[in-house]
Amino acid sequence: MIGPEAQFMSLVSKYSSSNRDIVLGKMMSAPALKYRDKVFAFYIKKEMGFRLGPKFYPEKFGLENTKPLSPFKTKPPLKGWFIIEASESNYWGILTEKALDYTMTLYK
């Protein structure tokens, strides 16, 4: 099994080589996958964050170790963003795909 950072970089390679609109960027100083100008997944401290939309329910997907993305002390969590721990990194691939699909709908 590869480590979480290597797993993220594998996802970067896979997605950026298959779609010219997907590039490696930044989300709050963390490496991130961007579709056009929007981040849809990022890696930070052995966790990944995903833009999955407000209609995504982690427990219905079978995830147990998730939390909403809440980067600001005085503001509520960002809607539709979830942090998934490395203990559930086996889901990172499918969640990256779901996050990309959701982000693409923001351009329609």
Short mmCIF file of C-alpha atoms in Angstrom, two decimals:
data_model
loop_
_atom_site.label_atom_id
_atom_site.label_comp_id
_atom_site.label_asym_id
_atom_site.label_seq_id
_atom_site.Cartn_x
_atom_site.Cartn_y
_atom_site.Cartn_z
CA MET A 1 0.00 0.00 0.00
CA ILE A 2 1.31 3.43 -0.89
CA GLY A 3 1.31 6.32 1.57
CA PRO A 4 -1.40 8.99 1.53
CA GLU A 5 0.73 11.70 -0.09
CA ALA A 6 1.87 9.32 -2.84
CA GLN A 7 -1.74 8.28 -3.34
CA PHE A 8 -2.75 11.93 -3.78
CA MET A 9 0.08 12.52 -6.27
CA SER A 10 -1.05 9.44 -8.19
CA LEU A 11 -4.52 11.00 -8.46
CA VAL A 12 -2.95 14.26 -9.64
CA SER A 13 -1.03 12.42 -12.35
CA LYS A 14 -4.07 10.42 -13.45
CA TYR A 15 -6.45 13.38 -13.72
CA SER A 16 -4.06 16.02 -15.05
CA SER A 17 -2.80 13.72 -17.80
CA SER A 18 -6.30 12.76 -18.96
CA ASN A 19 -7.93 16.21 -19.04
CA ARG A 20 -6.17 19.44 -20.00
CA ASP A 21 -8.66 21.45 -17.90
CA ILE A 22 -7.35 19.73 -14.73
CA VAL A 23 -4.17 21.07 -13.20
CA LEU A 24 -2.28 20.97 -9.93
CA GLY A 25 -3.01 24.13 -7.97
CA LYS A 26 -3.38 25.33 -4.38
CA MET A 27 -6.14 25.43 -1.78
CA MET A 28 -5.11 27.42 1.29
CA SER A 29 -1.42 26.62 0.65
CA ALA A 30 -2.16 22.90 0.17
CA PRO A 31 -1.66 21.04 -3.12
CA ALA A 32 -4.96 20.73 -4.95
CA LEU A 33 -6.61 19.47 -8.10
CA LYS A 34 -8.35 22.22 -10.04
CA TYR A 35 -10.85 21.95 -12.86
CA ARG A 36 -10.59 25.19 -14.81
CA ASP A 37 -10.45 27.72 -11.96
CA LYS A 38 -12.19 25.67 -9.24
CA VAL A 39 -10.55 23.35 -6.73
CA PHE A 40 -12.34 20.03 -6.38
CA ALA A 41 -9.90 18.04 -4.23
CA PHE A 42 -6.86 18.83 -2.08
CA TYR A 43 -4.39 17.11 0.22
CA ILE A 44 -3.38 18.30 3.67
CA LYS A 45 -1.77 16.47 6.59
CA LYS A 46 -2.65 12.91 5.54
CA GLU A 47 -6.23 13.88 4.71
CA MET A 48 -8.01 14.87 1.55
CA GLY A 49 -10.71 17.47 1.11
CA PHE A 50 -13.38 17.05 -1.55
CA ARG A 51 -16.02 19.36 -3.02
CA LEU A 52 -18.89 16.88 -3.14
CA GLY A 53 -21.84 19.23 -2.97
CA PRO A 54 -24.55 19.87 -0.40
CA LYS A 55 -26.51 16.73 -1.37
CA PHE A 56 -23.65 14.35 -0.53
CA TYR A 57 -24.10 12.39 2.70
CA PRO A 58 -20.89 10.64 3.86
CA GLU A 59 -22.70 8.05 5.99
CA LYS A 60 -24.86 6.93 3.05
CA PHE A 61 -21.66 6.42 1.05
CA GLY A 62 -20.22 4.23 3.82
CA LEU A 63 -17.69 6.74 5.16
CA GLU A 64 -17.10 6.76 8.91
CA ASN A 65 -14.22 9.21 9.46
CA THR A 66 -15.30 12.43 7.80
CA LYS A 67 -15.76 15.99 8.89
CA PRO A 68 -16.93 19.15 7.18
CA LEU A 69 -14.24 21.51 5.92
CA SER A 70 -14.13 24.34 8.45
CA PRO A 71 -11.02 26.44 7.81
CA PHE A 72 -12.19 29.62 9.53
CA LYS A 73 -12.62 30.01 13.29
CA THR A 74 -15.43 32.55 13.08
CA LYS A 75 -17.34 31.16 10.08
CA PRO A 76 -19.41 28.02 9.57
CA PRO A 77 -18.01 25.05 7.58
CA LEU A 78 -17.89 25.37 3.81
CA LYS A 79 -21.03 23.84 2.31
CA GLY A 80 -20.50 20.70 0.31
CA TRP A 81 -16.86 20.23 1.32
CA PHE A 82 -15.71 17.19 3.30
CA ILE A 83 -12.41 16.08 4.82
CA ILE A 84 -11.68 12.35 4.52
CA GLU A 85 -8.97 10.82 6.70
CA ALA A 86 -6.21 8.58 5.39
CA SER A 87 -7.84 5.64 7.19
CA GLU A 88 -10.44 5.78 4.43
CA SER A 89 -8.04 6.51 1.59
CA ASN A 90 -9.44 3.51 -0.27
CA TYR A 91 -12.36 5.87 -1.11
CA TRP A 92 -10.17 8.74 -2.34
CA GLY A 93 -10.22 7.66 -5.98
CA ILE A 94 -13.99 7.43 -6.29
CA LEU A 95 -14.45 10.60 -4.23
CA THR A 96 -12.08 12.47 -6.55
CA GLU A 97 -14.25 11.38 -9.47
CA LYS A 98 -17.43 12.44 -7.66
CA ALA A 99 -15.88 15.79 -6.72
CA LEU A 100 -14.85 16.40 -10.33
CA ASP A 101 -18.34 15.47 -11.56
CA TYR A 102 -19.93 17.85 -9.08
CA THR A 103 -17.50 20.68 -9.88
CA MET A 104 -18.15 20.27 -13.61
CA THR A 105 -21.87 20.88 -12.96
CA LEU A 106 -20.98 24.33 -11.63
CA TYR A 107 -20.15 25.35 -15.21
CA LYS A 108 -23.44 24.24 -16.79
#
